[in-house]
Amino acid sequence: MTGAGSAGCVVAARLSEGGRYRVLLLEAGGNDSNPWIHMPMGYPKVYANPRFNWMYESEPEPGLMGRRLYQPRGRVLGGTSAINGMVYMRGNAADYDEWRQRGCVGWEWNGVLPYFKKAEDQENGANAFHGIGGPLRVSNQPIRMEIAEQWTAAAIQAGLPAKDDFNDGQQDGAGHFQSTIDRRRRGSTATAYLNPARGRPNLTVETHAQATRILIEDGRATGVEYVRQGVPRIARARGEVIVCGGTFNSPQLLQLSGLGPGDLLRTLGIPVIRDMPGVGAELQDHFNVRCQFRCTRPITLNDVANSPWRRVVAGVQYVVFRAGPLASSGILAGGYVRSDGKLDRPDLQFSCCAFSYAGRDRGGAYPHPFSGFSISVVHLHPAARGHVRVRSADPTVPPAIAFNFLRTADDLRTIMAGVRWVRKIARQPALAPCIAEEIFPGPAVNTDAELEDAIRHDGVSSQHAVGTCRMGTDERAVVDPRLRVHGIRHLRVVDASVMPSVTTGNTNAPTIMIAEKGAEMILEDARETA
Ligand SMILES: Cc1cc2nc3c(=O)[nH]c(=O)nc-3n(C[C@H](O)[C@H](O)[C@H](O)COP(=O)(O)OP(=O)(O)OC[C@H]3O[C@@H](n4cnc5c(N)ncnc54)[C@H](O)[C@@H]3O)c2cc1C
């Protein structure tokens, strides 16, 4: 297996259960011992740290004034689940029913719900939608902050229904988010799944081991070439090769191995094993605009970050009691609305962050030097489709990544509607007294043209990229509904890249669900062929 990320750790742990199959898990990054990974509020420290992060960048985006968008991705045990914002969000029942309608039999809401529950250890207990006793702790916010309470109250005043569980398949409304924080530490898939499995004699984990090519003989995957600490190696697979490199690296590895758009591979001198135009195509992501506000009172996380004294107190609180603001990711609450009543599910998400910040690129993100908070507006179903394409036959050269955000009038209209929703919520009596000033888009931005300009200058990806090894049954699909690569035996892709369309919310929980379901399919198929 290649890649010990959100999906890879789950698959490795499930396949090695029972002791029957030998599993080799290759991870390009190193171990996750750094304390910033595990402290929930530590993630700004790993957001742009090359020790744990691939730190990709997109091609210049024509719809965003030619800006390149920073793309952090975990390069460490746990992958991106070791550096993400820890929001637990499954998406909408209609997302999965749509996957089914597009030919992915078994992936409808009722087909995936058991795997969400199997993964889960829900703090609020089991019910029809939630499970307990699974590896992944799903918890309520470890701290409540006044700014999130006021935001939620204001959203309800603005007309959103109160919502106490965003993970029951329906999402319209406002409320607090749950997170993958486990006893006030980050719950990555390395901590939740891999660590408990590490002692098994049939599981070998190699870190600093980057897969460079899948070996394919007579249409069958037989192993992997990889480089470990500068030394080229080969691992032979008696069973399957399972690729879990994530939305950017899985299509890269397939293309490097001769599975991809024939013309592109030939230009780069990569022998074409199977011409697969769908590999790397159909990159999708959520588009994101952060509305930022200066706060009238010192009730935000900026106030902790900007005061040496409060930083020390917060550090002591966390180290001694695992309590206080550092026990939280700061992404506390949010909501979902439909920009058009005719839609079958929300197309806008709001995430209330108890901080405001400057930067969001390879240089990192930093809190403003004053009290502030932000509301991210997320367009959940943009029409934009991009791609991931190798630029060279050299596996160390990052692939070209393009999103094509804001190339259609509809995509622009929807995100503008989202920003106007945030302004409406900000005017409500519960929140207005907390706001000293709108920092972004800012009071000078009023007309449609001004708002469009501001969005094109500041909008970014939500870092929820999916779709580059899309599951389906049509000729452009890369994997079938059992996640087997079309036309190549004994090769699967199991990670966020297989999603046929991006879900209505953050993508970590859906990726873990895919890995749970994928692992079960792999075991079923192995039993059948035994
Ligand atoms: C900054 C940030 C914040 C986010 N916040 C949230 C959030 O709050 N909630 C949420 O639900 N989602 C969030 N997401 C998205 C979510 O974390 C991802 O969708 C999910 O982790 C993807 O999982 P994956 O298994 O597909 O890929 P990854 O978790 O990225 O795993 C891929 C793994 O494969 C390894 N790898 C890659 N290539 C090779 C190779 N050739 N050889 C060996 N190993 C290789 C990588 O190093 C990595 O460990 C966030 C993403 C980012 C970047």
PDB file of C-alpha atoms and ligand atoms in Angstrom, residues 1-8 26-29 43 47 54 56 71-89 180 189 209-212 226 244-247 249-250 252-253 331 462-466 494-497 499 505-511, ligand 1:
ATOM      1  CA  MET A   1       0.000   0.000   0.000  1.00  0.00           C
ATOM      2  CA  THR A   2       1.215   3.528  -0.702  1.00  0.00           C
ATOM      3  CA  GLY A   3       0.249   6.452   1.532  1.00  0.00           C
ATOM      4  CA  ALA A   4      -0.524   6.468   5.255  1.00  0.00           C
ATOM      5  CA  GLY A   5      -3.038   9.307   5.178  1.00  0.00           C
ATOM      6  CA  SER A   6      -6.689   9.663   6.162  1.00  0.00           C
ATOM      7  CA  ALA A   7      -7.562   6.624   4.053  1.00  0.00           C
ATOM      8  CA  GLY A   8      -4.308   4.632   4.072  1.00  0.00           C
ATOM      9  CA  LEU A  26       4.743   2.912   2.512  1.00  0.00           C
ATOM     10  CA  GLU A  27       4.582   6.548   3.627  1.00  0.00           C
ATOM     11  CA  ALA A  28       6.600   9.277   1.952  1.00  0.00           C
ATOM     12  CA  GLY A  29       6.679  11.372   5.137  1.00  0.00           C
ATOM     13  CA  TYR A  43      -2.321  23.226  13.270  1.00  0.00           C
ATOM     14  CA  TYR A  47       0.056  24.446   7.886  1.00  0.00           C
ATOM     15  CA  TRP A  54       3.926  18.615   0.573  1.00  0.00           C
ATOM     16  CA  TYR A  56       1.818  22.241  -3.231  1.00  0.00           C
ATOM     17  CA  GLN A  71      -2.290  23.541  -1.264  1.00  0.00           C
ATOM     18  CA  PRO A  72      -1.071  22.072   2.016  1.00  0.00           C
ATOM     19  CA  ARG A  73      -1.197  18.243   2.185  1.00  0.00           C
ATOM     20  CA  GLY A  74       0.063  16.103   5.029  1.00  0.00           C
ATOM     21  CA  ARG A  75       3.321  14.273   4.387  1.00  0.00           C
ATOM     22  CA  VAL A  76       3.500  12.364   7.638  1.00  0.00           C
ATOM     23  CA  LEU A  77       1.810   9.380   9.280  1.00  0.00           C
ATOM     24  CA  GLY A  78      -1.867  10.333   9.282  1.00  0.00           C
ATOM     25  CA  GLY A  79      -1.425  12.362   6.082  1.00  0.00           C
ATOM     26  CA  THR A  80      -3.724  15.346   5.842  1.00  0.00           C
ATOM     27  CA  SER A  81      -5.710  14.127   8.869  1.00  0.00           C
ATOM     28  CA  ALA A  82      -2.569  15.072  10.829  1.00  0.00           C
ATOM     29  CA  ILE A  83      -2.659  18.710   9.679  1.00  0.00           C
ATOM     30  CA  ASN A  84      -6.317  19.469   8.996  1.00  0.00           C
ATOM     31  CA  GLY A  85      -8.903  21.564  10.858  1.00  0.00           C
ATOM     32  CA  MET A  86     -10.522  18.492  12.487  1.00  0.00           C
ATOM     33  CA  VAL A  87     -14.114  19.411  11.534  1.00  0.00           C
ATOM     34  CA  TYR A  88     -16.196  16.215  11.381  1.00  0.00           C
ATOM     35  CA  MET A  89     -18.689  16.505   8.533  1.00  0.00           C
ATOM     36  CA  THR A 180     -12.227  14.601  15.438  1.00  0.00           C
ATOM     37  CA  THR A 189      -6.164   8.236  11.396  1.00  0.00           C
ATOM     38  CA  ALA A 209       9.393   5.696   1.606  1.00  0.00           C
ATOM     39  CA  GLN A 210       8.025   7.320  -1.539  1.00  0.00           C
ATOM     40  CA  ALA A 211       6.426   5.119  -4.182  1.00  0.00           C
ATOM     41  CA  THR A 212       7.719   6.101  -7.611  1.00  0.00           C
ATOM     42  CA  TYR A 226       9.931   3.123  -4.159  1.00  0.00           C
ATOM     43  CA  CYS A 244      -3.877   5.851  -1.023  1.00  0.00           C
ATOM     44  CA  GLY A 245      -1.774   8.891  -1.952  1.00  0.00           C
ATOM     45  CA  GLY A 246      -4.611  11.431  -1.934  1.00  0.00           C
ATOM     46  CA  THR A 247      -6.141  13.592  -4.657  1.00  0.00           C
ATOM     47  CA  ASN A 249      -0.450  12.132  -5.469  1.00  0.00           C
ATOM     48  CA  SER A 250      -2.601   9.156  -6.473  1.00  0.00           C
ATOM     49  CA  GLN A 252       0.514  11.400 -10.158  1.00  0.00           C
ATOM     50  CA  LEU A 253       1.614   7.858  -9.253  1.00  0.00           C
ATOM     51  CA  ILE A 331     -13.494  26.255  14.045  1.00  0.00           C
ATOM     52  CA  SER A 462     -11.119  25.030   0.733  1.00  0.00           C
ATOM     53  CA  GLN A 463      -8.481  22.290   0.476  1.00  0.00           C
ATOM     54  CA  HIS A 464     -11.174  19.671  -0.055  1.00  0.00           C
ATOM     55  CA  ALA A 465      -9.839  18.440  -3.392  1.00  0.00           C
ATOM     56  CA  VAL A 466     -11.383  15.230  -4.787  1.00  0.00           C
ATOM     57  CA  VAL A 494      -8.766   4.147  -1.987  1.00  0.00           C
ATOM     58  CA  ASP A 495      -8.763   7.805  -0.921  1.00  0.00           C
ATOM     59  CA  ALA A 496     -10.486  11.148  -1.532  1.00  0.00           C
ATOM     60  CA  SER A 497      -9.546  11.057  -5.215  1.00  0.00           C
ATOM     61  CA  MET A 499     -15.171  10.640  -5.020  1.00  0.00           C
ATOM     62  CA  GLY A 505     -18.986  19.652   3.578  1.00  0.00           C
ATOM     63  CA  ASN A 506     -15.466  18.872   4.703  1.00  0.00           C
ATOM     64  CA  THR A 507     -13.935  15.750   3.204  1.00  0.00           C
ATOM     65  CA  ASN A 508     -12.047  13.887   5.948  1.00  0.00           C
ATOM     66  CA  ALA A 509     -15.002  11.887   7.321  1.00  0.00           C
ATOM     67  CA  PRO A 510     -16.154  10.860   3.799  1.00  0.00           C
ATOM     68  CA  THR A 511     -12.570   9.740   3.028  1.00  0.00           C
TER      69      THR A 511
HETATM   70  C1  LIG B   1      -5.189  22.556   5.795  1.00  0.00           C
HETATM   71  C2  LIG B   1      -6.322  21.578   5.615  1.00  0.00           C
HETATM   72  C3  LIG B   1      -7.400  21.610   6.489  1.00  0.00           C
HETATM   73  C4  LIG B   1      -8.452  20.711   6.327  1.00  0.00           C
HETATM   74  N1  LIG B   1      -9.453  20.698   7.252  1.00  0.00           N
HETATM   75  C5  LIG B   1     -10.397  19.732   7.207  1.00  0.00           C
HETATM   76  C6  LIG B   1     -11.355  19.615   8.248  1.00  0.00           C
HETATM   77  O1  LIG B   1     -11.360  20.373   9.214  1.00  0.00           O
HETATM   78  N2  LIG B   1     -12.278  18.607   8.159  1.00  0.00           N
HETATM   79  C7  LIG B   1     -12.311  17.752   7.090  1.00  0.00           C
HETATM   80  O2  LIG B   1     -13.193  16.903   7.042  1.00  0.00           O
HETATM   81  N3  LIG B   1     -11.410  17.847   6.086  1.00  0.00           N
HETATM   82  C8  LIG B   1     -10.430  18.783   6.144  1.00  0.00           C
HETATM   83  N4  LIG B   1      -9.477  18.838   5.163  1.00  0.00           N
HETATM   84  C9  LIG B   1      -9.531  17.847   4.057  1.00  0.00           C
HETATM   85  C10 LIG B   1      -9.191  16.413   4.495  1.00  0.00           C
HETATM   86  O3  LIG B   1      -8.243  16.405   5.533  1.00  0.00           O
HETATM   87  C11 LIG B   1      -8.725  15.597   3.285  1.00  0.00           C
HETATM   88  O4  LIG B   1      -9.780  15.548   2.341  1.00  0.00           O
HETATM   89  C12 LIG B   1      -8.341  14.161   3.631  1.00  0.00           C
HETATM   90  O5  LIG B   1      -7.399  14.144   4.665  1.00  0.00           O
HETATM   91  C13 LIG B   1      -7.781  13.456   2.397  1.00  0.00           C
HETATM   92  O6  LIG B   1      -7.374  12.152   2.757  1.00  0.00           O
HETATM   93  P1  LIG B   1      -6.588  11.205   1.743  1.00  0.00           P
HETATM   94  O7  LIG B   1      -6.424   9.910   2.426  1.00  0.00           O
HETATM   95  O8  LIG B   1      -7.258  11.242   0.433  1.00  0.00           O
HETATM   96  O9  LIG B   1      -5.169  11.920   1.522  1.00  0.00           O
HETATM   97  P2  LIG B   1      -4.048  12.258   2.587  1.00  0.00           P
HETATM   98  O10 LIG B   1      -4.592  12.266   3.965  1.00  0.00           O
HETATM   99  O11 LIG B   1      -3.384  13.490   2.096  1.00  0.00           O
HETATM  100  O12 LIG B   1      -3.058  11.024   2.510  1.00  0.00           O
HETATM  101  C14 LIG B   1      -2.152  10.761   1.489  1.00  0.00           C
HETATM  102  C15 LIG B   1      -0.895  10.162   2.117  1.00  0.00           C
HETATM  103  O13 LIG B   1      -0.131   9.540   1.113  1.00  0.00           O
HETATM  104  C16 LIG B   1       1.223   9.915   1.256  1.00  0.00           C
HETATM  105  N5  LIG B   1       1.806   9.816  -0.074  1.00  0.00           N
HETATM  106  C17 LIG B   1       1.504  10.546  -1.157  1.00  0.00           C
HETATM  107  N6  LIG B   1       2.202  10.129  -2.222  1.00  0.00           N
HETATM  108  C18 LIG B   1       2.951   9.091  -1.800  1.00  0.00           C
HETATM  109  C19 LIG B   1       3.871   8.234  -2.455  1.00  0.00           C
HETATM  110  N7  LIG B   1       4.158   8.354  -3.760  1.00  0.00           N
HETATM  111  N8  LIG B   1       4.478   7.263  -1.722  1.00  0.00           N
HETATM  112  C20 LIG B   1       4.196   7.119  -0.408  1.00  0.00           C
HETATM  113  N9  LIG B   1       3.341   7.915   0.261  1.00  0.00           N
HETATM  114  C21 LIG B   1       2.705   8.887  -0.432  1.00  0.00           C
HETATM  115  C22 LIG B   1       1.150  11.327   1.794  1.00  0.00           C
HETATM  116  O14 LIG B   1       2.368  11.735   2.387  1.00  0.00           O
HETATM  117  C23 LIG B   1      -0.005  11.215   2.773  1.00  0.00           C
HETATM  118  O15 LIG B   1       0.413  10.761   4.032  1.00  0.00           O
HETATM  119  C24 LIG B   1      -8.428  19.759   5.268  1.00  0.00           C
HETATM  120  C25 LIG B   1      -7.361  19.745   4.373  1.00  0.00           C
HETATM  121  C26 LIG B   1      -6.303  20.637   4.539  1.00  0.00           C
HETATM  122  C27 LIG B   1      -5.154  20.585   3.578  1.00  0.00           C
END
